[in-house]
PDB file of C-alpha atoms in Angstrom:
ATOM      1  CA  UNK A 250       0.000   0.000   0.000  1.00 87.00           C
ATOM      2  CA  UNK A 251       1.528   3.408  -0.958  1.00 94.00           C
ATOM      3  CA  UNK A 252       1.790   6.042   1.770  1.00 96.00           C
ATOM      4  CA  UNK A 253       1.283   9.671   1.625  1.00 97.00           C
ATOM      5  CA  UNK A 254       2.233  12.733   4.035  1.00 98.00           C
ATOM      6  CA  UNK A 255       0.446  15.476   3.914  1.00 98.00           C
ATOM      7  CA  UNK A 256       0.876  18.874   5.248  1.00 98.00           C
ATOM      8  CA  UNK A 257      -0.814  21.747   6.441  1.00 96.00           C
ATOM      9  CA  UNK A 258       0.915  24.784   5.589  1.00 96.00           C
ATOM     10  CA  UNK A 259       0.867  28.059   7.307  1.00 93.00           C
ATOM     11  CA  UNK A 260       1.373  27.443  11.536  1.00 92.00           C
ATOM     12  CA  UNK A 261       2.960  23.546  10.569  1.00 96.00           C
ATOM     13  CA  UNK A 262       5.401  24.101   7.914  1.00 97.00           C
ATOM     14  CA  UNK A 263       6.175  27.614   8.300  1.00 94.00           C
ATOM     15  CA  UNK A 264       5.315  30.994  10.019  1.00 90.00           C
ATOM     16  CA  UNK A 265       2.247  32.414   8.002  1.00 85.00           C
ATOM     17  CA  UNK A 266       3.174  33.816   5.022  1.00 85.00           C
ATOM     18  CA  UNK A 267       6.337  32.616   5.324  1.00 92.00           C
ATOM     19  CA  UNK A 268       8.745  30.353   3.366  1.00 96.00           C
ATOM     20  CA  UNK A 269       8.711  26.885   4.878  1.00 97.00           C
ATOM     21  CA  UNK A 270      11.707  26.412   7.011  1.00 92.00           C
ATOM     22  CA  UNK A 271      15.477  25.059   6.086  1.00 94.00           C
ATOM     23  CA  UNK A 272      15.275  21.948   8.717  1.00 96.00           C
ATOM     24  CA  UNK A 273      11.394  20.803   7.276  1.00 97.00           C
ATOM     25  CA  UNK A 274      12.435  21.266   3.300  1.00 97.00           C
ATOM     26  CA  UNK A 275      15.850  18.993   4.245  1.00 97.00           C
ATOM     27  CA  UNK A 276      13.577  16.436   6.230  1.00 97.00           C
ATOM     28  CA  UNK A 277      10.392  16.394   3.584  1.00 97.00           C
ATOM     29  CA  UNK A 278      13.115  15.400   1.097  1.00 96.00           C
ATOM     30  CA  UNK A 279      14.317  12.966   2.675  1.00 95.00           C
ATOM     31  CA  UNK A 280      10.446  11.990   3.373  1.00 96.00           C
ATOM     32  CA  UNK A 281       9.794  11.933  -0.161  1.00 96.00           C
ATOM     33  CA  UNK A 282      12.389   9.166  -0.995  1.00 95.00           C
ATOM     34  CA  UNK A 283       9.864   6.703   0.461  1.00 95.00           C
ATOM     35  CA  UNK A 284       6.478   8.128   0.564  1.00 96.00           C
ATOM     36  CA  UNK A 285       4.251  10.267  -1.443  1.00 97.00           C
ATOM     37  CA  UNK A 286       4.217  14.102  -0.465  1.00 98.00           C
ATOM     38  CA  UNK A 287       1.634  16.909  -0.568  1.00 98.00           C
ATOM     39  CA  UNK A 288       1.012  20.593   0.792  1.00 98.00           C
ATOM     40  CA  UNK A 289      -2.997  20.390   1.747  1.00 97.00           C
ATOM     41  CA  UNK A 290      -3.689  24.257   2.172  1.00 95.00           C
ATOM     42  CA  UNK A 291      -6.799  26.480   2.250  1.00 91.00           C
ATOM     43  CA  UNK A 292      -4.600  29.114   0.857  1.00 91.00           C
ATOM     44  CA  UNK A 293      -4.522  29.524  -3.337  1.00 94.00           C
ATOM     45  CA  UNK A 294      -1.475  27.756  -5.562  1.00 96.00           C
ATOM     46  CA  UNK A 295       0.619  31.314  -5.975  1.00 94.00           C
ATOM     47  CA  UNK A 296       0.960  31.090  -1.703  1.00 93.00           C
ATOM     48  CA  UNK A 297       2.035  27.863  -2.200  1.00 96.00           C
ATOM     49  CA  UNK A 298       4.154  28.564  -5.120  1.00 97.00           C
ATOM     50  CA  UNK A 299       5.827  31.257  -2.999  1.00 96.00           C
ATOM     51  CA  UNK A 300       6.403  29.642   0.194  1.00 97.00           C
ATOM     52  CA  UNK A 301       6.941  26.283  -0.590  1.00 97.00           C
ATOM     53  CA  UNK A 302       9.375  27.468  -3.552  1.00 96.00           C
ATOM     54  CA  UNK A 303      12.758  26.470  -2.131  1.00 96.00           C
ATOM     55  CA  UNK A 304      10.805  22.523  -0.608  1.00 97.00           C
ATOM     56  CA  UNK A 305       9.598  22.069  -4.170  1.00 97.00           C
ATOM     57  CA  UNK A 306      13.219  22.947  -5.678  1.00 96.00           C
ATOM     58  CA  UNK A 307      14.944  20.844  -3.270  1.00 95.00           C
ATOM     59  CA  UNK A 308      12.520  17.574  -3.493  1.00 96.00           C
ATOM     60  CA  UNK A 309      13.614  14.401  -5.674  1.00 94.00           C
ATOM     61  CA  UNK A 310      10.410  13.501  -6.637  1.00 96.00           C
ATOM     62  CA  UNK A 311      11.195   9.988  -5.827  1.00 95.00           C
ATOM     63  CA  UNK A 312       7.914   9.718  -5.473  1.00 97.00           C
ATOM     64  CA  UNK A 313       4.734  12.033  -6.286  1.00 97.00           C
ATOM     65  CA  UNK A 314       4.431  15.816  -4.435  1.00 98.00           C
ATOM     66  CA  UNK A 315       1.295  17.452  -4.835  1.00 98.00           C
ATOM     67  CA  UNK A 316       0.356  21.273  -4.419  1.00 98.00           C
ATOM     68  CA  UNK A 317      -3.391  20.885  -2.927  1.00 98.00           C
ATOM     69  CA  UNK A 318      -4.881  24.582  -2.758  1.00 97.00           C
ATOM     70  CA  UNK A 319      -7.935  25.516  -1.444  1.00 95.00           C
ATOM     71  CA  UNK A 320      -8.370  22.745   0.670  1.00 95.00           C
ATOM     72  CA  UNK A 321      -7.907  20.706  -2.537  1.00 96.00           C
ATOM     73  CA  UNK A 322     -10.223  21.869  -4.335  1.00 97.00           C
ATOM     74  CA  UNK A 323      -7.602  23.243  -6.650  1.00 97.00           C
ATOM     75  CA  UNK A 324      -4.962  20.521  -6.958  1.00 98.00           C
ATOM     76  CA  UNK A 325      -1.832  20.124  -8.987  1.00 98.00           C
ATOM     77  CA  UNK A 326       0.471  17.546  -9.505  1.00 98.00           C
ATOM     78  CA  UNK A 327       4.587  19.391  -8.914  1.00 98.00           C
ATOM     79  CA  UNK A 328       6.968  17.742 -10.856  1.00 96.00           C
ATOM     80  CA  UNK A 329      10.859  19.872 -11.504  1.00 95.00           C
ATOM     81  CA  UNK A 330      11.910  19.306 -14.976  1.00 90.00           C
ATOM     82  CA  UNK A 331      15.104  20.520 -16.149  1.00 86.00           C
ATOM     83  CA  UNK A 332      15.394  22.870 -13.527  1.00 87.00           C
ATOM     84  CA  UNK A 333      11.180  24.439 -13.798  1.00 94.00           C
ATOM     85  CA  UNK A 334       8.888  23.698 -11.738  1.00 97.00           C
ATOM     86  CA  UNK A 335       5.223  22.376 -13.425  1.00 97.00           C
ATOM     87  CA  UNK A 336       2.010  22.096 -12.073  1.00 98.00           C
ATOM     88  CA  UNK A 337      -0.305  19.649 -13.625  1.00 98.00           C
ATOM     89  CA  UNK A 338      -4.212  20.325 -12.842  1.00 98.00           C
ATOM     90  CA  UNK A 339      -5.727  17.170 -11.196  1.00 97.00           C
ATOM     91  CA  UNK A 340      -8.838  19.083 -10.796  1.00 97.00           C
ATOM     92  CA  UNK A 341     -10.634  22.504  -9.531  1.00 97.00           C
ATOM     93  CA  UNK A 342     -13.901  23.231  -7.965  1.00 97.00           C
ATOM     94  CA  UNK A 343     -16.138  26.166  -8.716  1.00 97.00           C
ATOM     95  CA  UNK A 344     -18.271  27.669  -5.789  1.00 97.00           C
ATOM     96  CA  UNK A 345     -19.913  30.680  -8.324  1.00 96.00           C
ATOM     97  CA  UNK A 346     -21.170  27.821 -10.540  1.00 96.00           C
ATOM     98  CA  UNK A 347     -21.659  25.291  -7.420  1.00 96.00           C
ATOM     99  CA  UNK A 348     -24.254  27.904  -5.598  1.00 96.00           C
ATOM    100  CA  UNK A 349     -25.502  30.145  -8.517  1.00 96.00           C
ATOM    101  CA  UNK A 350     -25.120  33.336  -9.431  1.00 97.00           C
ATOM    102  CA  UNK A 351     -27.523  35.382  -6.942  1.00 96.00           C
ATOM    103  CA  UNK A 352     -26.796  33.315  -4.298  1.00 96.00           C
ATOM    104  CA  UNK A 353     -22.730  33.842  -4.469  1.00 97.00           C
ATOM    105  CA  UNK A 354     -23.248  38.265  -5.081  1.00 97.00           C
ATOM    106  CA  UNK A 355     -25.843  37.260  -1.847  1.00 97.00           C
ATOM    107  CA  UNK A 356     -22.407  36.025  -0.289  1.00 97.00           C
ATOM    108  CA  UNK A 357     -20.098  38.746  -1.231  1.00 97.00           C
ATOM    109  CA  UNK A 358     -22.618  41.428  -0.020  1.00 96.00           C
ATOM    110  CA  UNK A 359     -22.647  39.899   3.380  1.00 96.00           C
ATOM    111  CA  UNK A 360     -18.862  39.784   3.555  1.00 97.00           C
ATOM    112  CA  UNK A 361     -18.716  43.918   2.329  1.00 97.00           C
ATOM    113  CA  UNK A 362     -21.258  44.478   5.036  1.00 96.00           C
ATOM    114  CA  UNK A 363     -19.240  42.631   7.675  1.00 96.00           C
ATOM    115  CA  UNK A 364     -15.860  44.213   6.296  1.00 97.00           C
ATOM    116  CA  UNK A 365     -17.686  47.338   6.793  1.00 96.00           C
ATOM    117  CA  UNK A 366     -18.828  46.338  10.552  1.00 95.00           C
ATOM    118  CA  UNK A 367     -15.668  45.244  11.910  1.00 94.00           C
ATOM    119  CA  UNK A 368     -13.897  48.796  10.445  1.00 94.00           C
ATOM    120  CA  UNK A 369     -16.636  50.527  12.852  1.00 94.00           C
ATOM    121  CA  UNK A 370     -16.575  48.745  15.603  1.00 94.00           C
ATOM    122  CA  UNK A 371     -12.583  47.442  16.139  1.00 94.00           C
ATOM    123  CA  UNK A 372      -9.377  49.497  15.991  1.00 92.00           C
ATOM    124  CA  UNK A 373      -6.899  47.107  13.784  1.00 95.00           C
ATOM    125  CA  UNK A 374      -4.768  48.059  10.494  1.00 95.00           C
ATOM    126  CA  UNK A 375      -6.478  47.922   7.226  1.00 96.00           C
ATOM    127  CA  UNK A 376      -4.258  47.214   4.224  1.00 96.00           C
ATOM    128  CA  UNK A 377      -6.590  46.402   1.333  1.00 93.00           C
ATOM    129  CA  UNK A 378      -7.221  43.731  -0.862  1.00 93.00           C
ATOM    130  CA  UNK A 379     -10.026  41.947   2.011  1.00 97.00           C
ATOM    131  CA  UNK A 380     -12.118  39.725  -0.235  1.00 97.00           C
ATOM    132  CA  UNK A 381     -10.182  37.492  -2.222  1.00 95.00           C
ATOM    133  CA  UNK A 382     -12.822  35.148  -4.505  1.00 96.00           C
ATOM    134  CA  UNK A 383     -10.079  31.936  -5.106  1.00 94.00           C
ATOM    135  CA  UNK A 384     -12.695  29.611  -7.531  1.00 95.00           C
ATOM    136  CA  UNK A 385     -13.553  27.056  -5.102  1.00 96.00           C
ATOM    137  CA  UNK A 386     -13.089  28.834  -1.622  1.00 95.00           C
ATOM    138  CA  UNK A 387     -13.764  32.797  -0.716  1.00 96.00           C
ATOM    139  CA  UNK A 388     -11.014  34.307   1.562  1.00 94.00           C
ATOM    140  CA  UNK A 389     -12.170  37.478   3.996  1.00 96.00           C
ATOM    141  CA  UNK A 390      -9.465  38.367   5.654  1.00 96.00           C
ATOM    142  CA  UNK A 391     -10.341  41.861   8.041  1.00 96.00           C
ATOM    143  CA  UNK A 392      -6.860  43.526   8.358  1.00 96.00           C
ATOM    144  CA  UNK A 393      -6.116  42.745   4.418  1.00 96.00           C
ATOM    145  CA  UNK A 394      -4.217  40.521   2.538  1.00 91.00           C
ATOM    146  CA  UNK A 395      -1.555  43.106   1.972  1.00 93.00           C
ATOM    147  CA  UNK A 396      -0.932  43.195   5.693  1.00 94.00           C
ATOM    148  CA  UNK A 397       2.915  42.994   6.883  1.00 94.00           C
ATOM    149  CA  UNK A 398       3.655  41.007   9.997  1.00 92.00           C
ATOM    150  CA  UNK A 399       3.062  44.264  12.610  1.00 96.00           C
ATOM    151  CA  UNK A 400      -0.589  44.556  10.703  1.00 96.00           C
ATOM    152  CA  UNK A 401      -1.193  40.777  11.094  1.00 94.00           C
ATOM    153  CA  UNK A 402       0.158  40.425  14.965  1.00 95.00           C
ATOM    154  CA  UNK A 403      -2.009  43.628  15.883  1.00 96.00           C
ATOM    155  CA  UNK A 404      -5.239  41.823  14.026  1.00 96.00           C
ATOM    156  CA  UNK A 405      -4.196  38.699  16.048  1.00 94.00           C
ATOM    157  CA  UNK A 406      -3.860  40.992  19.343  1.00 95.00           C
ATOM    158  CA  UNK A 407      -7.399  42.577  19.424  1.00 95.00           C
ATOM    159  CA  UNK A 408      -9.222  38.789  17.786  1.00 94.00           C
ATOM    160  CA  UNK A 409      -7.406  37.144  20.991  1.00 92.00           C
ATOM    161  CA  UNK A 410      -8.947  39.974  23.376  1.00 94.00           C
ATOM    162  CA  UNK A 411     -12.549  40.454  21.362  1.00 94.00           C
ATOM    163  CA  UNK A 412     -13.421  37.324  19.716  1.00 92.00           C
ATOM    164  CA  UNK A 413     -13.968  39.299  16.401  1.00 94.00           C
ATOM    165  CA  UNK A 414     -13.475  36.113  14.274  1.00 93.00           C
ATOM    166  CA  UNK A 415     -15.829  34.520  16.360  1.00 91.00           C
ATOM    167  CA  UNK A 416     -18.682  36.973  16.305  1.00 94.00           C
ATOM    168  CA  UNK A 417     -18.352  37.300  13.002  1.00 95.00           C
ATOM    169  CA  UNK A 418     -18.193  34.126  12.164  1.00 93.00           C
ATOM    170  CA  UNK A 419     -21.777  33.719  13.732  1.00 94.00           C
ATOM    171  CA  UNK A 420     -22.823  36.692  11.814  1.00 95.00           C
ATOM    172  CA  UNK A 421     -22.479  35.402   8.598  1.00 96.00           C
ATOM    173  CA  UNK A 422     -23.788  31.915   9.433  1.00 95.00           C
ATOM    174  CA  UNK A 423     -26.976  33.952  10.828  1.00 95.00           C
ATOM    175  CA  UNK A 424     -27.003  35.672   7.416  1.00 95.00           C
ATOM    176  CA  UNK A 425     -26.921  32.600   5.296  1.00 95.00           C
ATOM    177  CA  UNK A 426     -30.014  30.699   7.213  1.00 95.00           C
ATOM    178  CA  UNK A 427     -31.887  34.880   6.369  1.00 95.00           C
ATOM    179  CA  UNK A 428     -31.378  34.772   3.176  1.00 95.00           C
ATOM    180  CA  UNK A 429     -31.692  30.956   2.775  1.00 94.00           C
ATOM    181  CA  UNK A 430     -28.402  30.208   1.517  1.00 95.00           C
ATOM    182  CA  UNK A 431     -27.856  26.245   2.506  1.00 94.00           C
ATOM    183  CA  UNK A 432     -24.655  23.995   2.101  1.00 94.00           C
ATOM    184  CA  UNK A 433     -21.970  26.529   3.033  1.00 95.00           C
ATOM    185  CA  UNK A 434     -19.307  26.242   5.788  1.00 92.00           C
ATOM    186  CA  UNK A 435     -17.878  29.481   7.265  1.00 92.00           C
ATOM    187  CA  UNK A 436     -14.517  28.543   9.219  1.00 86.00           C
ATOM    188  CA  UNK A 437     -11.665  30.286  10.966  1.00 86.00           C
ATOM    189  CA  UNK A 438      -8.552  30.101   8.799  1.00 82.00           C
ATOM    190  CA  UNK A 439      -5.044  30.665   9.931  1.00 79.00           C
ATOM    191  CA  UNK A 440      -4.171  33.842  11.995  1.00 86.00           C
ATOM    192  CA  UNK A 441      -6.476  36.435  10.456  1.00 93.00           C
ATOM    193  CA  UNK A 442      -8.873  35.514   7.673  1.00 91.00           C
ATOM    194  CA  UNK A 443     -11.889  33.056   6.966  1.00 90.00           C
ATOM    195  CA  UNK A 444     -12.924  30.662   4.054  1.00 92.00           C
ATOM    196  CA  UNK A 445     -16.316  30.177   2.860  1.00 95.00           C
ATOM    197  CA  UNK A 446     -16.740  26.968   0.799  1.00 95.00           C
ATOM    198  CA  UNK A 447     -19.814  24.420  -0.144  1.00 96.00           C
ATOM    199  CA  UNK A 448     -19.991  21.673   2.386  1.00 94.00           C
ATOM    200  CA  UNK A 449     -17.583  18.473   1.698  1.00 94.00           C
ATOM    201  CA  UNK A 450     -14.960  21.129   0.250  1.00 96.00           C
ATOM    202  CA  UNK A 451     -12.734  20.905   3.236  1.00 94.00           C
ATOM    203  CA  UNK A 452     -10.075  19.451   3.291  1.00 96.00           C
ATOM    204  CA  UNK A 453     -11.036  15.754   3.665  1.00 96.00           C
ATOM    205  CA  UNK A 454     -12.297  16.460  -0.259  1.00 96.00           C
ATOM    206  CA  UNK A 455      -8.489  15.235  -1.176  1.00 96.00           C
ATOM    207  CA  UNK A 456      -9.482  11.713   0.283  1.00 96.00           C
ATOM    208  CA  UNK A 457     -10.931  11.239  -3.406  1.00 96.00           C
ATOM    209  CA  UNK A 458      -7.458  11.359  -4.626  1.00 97.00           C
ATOM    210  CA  UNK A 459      -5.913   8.809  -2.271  1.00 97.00           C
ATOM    211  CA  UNK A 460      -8.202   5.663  -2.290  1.00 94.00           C
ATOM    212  CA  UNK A 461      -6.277   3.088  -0.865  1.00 92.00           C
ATOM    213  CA  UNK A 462      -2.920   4.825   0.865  1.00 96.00           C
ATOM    214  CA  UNK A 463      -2.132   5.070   4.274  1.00 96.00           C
ATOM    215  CA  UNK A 464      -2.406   8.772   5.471  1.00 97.00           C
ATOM    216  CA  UNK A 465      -0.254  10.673   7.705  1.00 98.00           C
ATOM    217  CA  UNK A 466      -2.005  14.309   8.459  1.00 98.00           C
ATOM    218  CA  UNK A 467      -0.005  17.637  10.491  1.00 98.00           C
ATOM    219  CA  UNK A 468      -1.810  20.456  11.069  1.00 95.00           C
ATOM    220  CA  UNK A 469      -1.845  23.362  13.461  1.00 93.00           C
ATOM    221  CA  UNK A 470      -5.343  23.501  14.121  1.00 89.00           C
ATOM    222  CA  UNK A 471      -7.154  20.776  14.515  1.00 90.00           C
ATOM    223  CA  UNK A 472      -9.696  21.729  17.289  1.00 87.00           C
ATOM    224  CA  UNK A 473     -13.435  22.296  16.507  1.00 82.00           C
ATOM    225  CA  UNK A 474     -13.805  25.348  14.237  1.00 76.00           C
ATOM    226  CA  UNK A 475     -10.011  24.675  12.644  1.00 79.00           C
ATOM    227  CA  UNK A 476      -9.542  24.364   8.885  1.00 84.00           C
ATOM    228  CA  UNK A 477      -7.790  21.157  10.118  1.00 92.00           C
ATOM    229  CA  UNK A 478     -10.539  19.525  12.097  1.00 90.00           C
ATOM    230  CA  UNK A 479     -11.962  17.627   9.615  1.00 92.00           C
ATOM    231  CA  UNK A 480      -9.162  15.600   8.304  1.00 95.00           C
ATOM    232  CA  UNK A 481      -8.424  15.241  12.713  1.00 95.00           C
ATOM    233  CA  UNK A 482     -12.367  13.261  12.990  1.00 93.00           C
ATOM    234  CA  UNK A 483     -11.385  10.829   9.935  1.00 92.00           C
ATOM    235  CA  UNK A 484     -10.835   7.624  10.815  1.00 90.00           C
ATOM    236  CA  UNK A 485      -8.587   6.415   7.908  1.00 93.00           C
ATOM    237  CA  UNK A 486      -6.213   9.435   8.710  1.00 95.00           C
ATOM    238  CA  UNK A 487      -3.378   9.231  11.175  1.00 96.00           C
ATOM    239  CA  UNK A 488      -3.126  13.206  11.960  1.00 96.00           C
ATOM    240  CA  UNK A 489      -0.948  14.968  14.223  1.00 97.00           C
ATOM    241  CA  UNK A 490      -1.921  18.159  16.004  1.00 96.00           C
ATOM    242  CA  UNK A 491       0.800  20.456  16.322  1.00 96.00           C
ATOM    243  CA  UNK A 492       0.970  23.885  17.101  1.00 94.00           C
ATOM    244  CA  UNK A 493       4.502  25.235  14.905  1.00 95.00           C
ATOM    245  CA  UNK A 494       6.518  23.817  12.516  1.00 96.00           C
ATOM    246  CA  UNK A 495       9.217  22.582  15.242  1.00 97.00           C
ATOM    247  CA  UNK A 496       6.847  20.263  16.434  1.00 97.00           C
ATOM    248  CA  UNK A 497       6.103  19.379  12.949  1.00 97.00           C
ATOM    249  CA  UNK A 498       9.772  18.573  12.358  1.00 97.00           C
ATOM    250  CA  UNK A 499       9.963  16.120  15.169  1.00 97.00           C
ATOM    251  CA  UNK A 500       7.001  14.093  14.743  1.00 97.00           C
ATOM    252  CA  UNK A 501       7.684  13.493  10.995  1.00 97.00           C
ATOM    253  CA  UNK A 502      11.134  12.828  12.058  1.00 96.00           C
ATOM    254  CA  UNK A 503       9.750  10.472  14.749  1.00 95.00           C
ATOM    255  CA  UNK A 504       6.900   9.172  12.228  1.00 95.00           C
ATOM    256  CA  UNK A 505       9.960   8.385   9.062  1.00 95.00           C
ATOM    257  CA  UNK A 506      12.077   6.185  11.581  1.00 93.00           C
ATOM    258  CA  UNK A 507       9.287   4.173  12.580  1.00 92.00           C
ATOM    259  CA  UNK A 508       8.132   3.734   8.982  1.00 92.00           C
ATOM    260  CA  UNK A 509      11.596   2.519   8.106  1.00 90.00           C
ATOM    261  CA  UNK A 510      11.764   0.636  11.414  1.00 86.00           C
ATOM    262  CA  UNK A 511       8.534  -1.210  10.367  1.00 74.00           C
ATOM    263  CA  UNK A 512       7.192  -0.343  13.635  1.00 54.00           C
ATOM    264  CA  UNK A 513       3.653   0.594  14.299  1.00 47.00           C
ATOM    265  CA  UNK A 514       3.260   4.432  14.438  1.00 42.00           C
ATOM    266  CA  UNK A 515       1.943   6.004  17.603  1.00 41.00           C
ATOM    267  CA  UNK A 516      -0.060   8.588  15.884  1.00 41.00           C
ATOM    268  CA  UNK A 517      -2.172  11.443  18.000  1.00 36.00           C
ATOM    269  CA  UNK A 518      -0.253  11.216  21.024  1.00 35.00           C
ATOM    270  CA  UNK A 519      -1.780  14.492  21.996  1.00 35.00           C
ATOM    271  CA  UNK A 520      -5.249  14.387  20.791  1.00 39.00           C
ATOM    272  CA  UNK A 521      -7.920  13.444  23.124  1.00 35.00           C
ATOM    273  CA  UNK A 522     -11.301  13.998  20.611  1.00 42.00           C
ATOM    274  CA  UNK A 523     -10.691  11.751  17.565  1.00 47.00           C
ATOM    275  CA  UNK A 524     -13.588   9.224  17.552  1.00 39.00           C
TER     276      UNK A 524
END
C-alpha cells in the first residue's frame, strides 16, 4: 500500500506567510524518498508557489508531491523538470457555478457588510485587498491581505482579546439561514482571515485522490472550528496536532524512523477527541 504525508501549511510548515523552514524542506526530502508528499492548504497555488518554492526545488520527486490549494479543491500535480517547476491540474472546484449566481453576489454582499462592521466597531490596520474570490473557496481576511507582519500580529492581538473572528463568524452563518443560503461552511482560517466553501470542500475532499494509501495528516489547528478539524475526525487518517513547525519537524522525524523501522506508528499522542 503506498503512503502519503500530507501537510498543512501556514502554523505547521512555516510561520504564516512565510517560506517553509530550512530543517522541514531537508527532512520532507528525505520523506519523499519513500512516501508520497503533498502541501494540503486552504490558501490559493501562488501562496504555495511562494512559500513552498525552495521545498519544491529541493525535493527528488522519488515519489509524487502534490500542491493541494484551497483545501484541494484546486490541486496540482509538482513535478521539476530541467530545472522548472510544473504544475499539472488534477482538478478545480467552482463555488460561483456550485451555488448560482444570486446566491454567491448574496455572499459577497454579506462579507462587504461585515468588512464594513468590523472597520466601525474594532481598531486594527487595514491594508486592502479583504475579499479574495479563489474559484472554489472565498477568503475574507479583516486587516487585508496586503498586511505585513506588525498589521497581522495587531489583528491577532485585538481577535485574541474580542473574539472578532468569532462573532463574526456567527454573523455570517446567521445571514446565510436569512437569506436561505444552505450547504456553506464558514470557518476560521489561519491567523487572520476566513474561508467560505460548499460543504464536503474541506479538506477531507483530497481523500478522493488517495483511495487506498495510508495517510499521515499535520496540522496546526485541529480543534473544533479549525480548517484542520476535519481531516483530525477521519478515521482512515493518522493526523498529528501540532501547534509550529518545530513540532512538525519532530514528529515526521519520529513518524519516518518508525516507517523505516517497520514499527507501528503512535499517531495522535496528543489528541484526546478523535472518535
Amino acid at each position: 500500500m503506498k503512503t502519503v504525508f500530507l501537510f498543512d501549511l501556514d502554523g505547521t510548515l512555516c510561520k504564516s506567510r512565510k517560506p517553509v523552514v530550512d530543517n522541514i524542506v531537508a527532512l520532507l526530502t528525505k520523506a519523499n524518498k519513500y512516501v508520497e508528499v503533498g502541501i494540503l492548504t486552504g490558501s490559493d497555488l501562488d501562496f504555495l508557489k511562494e512559500q513552498c518554492k525552495e521545498l519544491f526545488e529541493n525535493l527528488g520527486y522519488e515519489n509524487k508531491v502534490y500542491a493541494l490549494a484551497c483545501n484541494g479543491t484546486k490541486s496540482f500535480l509538482v513535478d521539476n523538470k530541467n530545472n522548472k517547476l510544473n504544475y499539472t491540474l488534477i482538478k478545480e472546484e467552482n463555488l460561483r457555478e456550485k451555488i448560482g449566481e444570486e446566491k454567491f453576489k448574496t455572499v459577497m454582499r454579506e462579507l462587504i457588510y461585515e468588512q464594513t462592521e468590523s472597520m466601525i466597531d474594532y481598531n486594527f490596520p487595514l491594508t486592502g485587498n479583504f475579499i479574495t474570490y479563489r474559484g472554489p473557496i472565498i477568503n475574507w481576511c479583516p486587516v487585508g491581505r496586503c498586511a505585513n507582519d506588525a498589521d497581522r500580529n495587531a489583528f491577532k492581538k485585538e481577535d485574541k482579546l474580542k473574539n472578532i473572528r468569532t462573532t463574526h463568524v456567527e454573523n455570517i452563518k446567521r445571514a446565510f439561514i436569512e437569506n436561505n443560503i444552505t450547504g456553506l461552511i464558514v470557518n476560521v482560517a489561519g491567523d487572520t482571515s476566513f474561508d467560505i466553501y460548499p460543504a464536503g470542500w474541506d479538506k477531507t475532499y483530497t481523500m478522493q485522490f488517495f483511495k487506498d494509501y495510508d495517510i499521515y495528516f499535520w496540522g496546526d489547528r485541529m480543534t473544533e472550528g479549525g480548517n484542520d478539524y476535519s481531516m483530525h475526525m477521519r478515521r482512515d487518517v493518522n493526523s498529528f496536532p501540532v501547534e509550529n513547525p518545530n513540532e512538525t519537524y519532530e514528529s515526521v522525524k519520529e513518524t519516518i524512523k518508525n516507517l523505516l523501522e517497520n514499527k507501528d506508528v503512535n499517531c495522535n499522542k496528543r489528541q484526546t477527541n478523535k472518535r
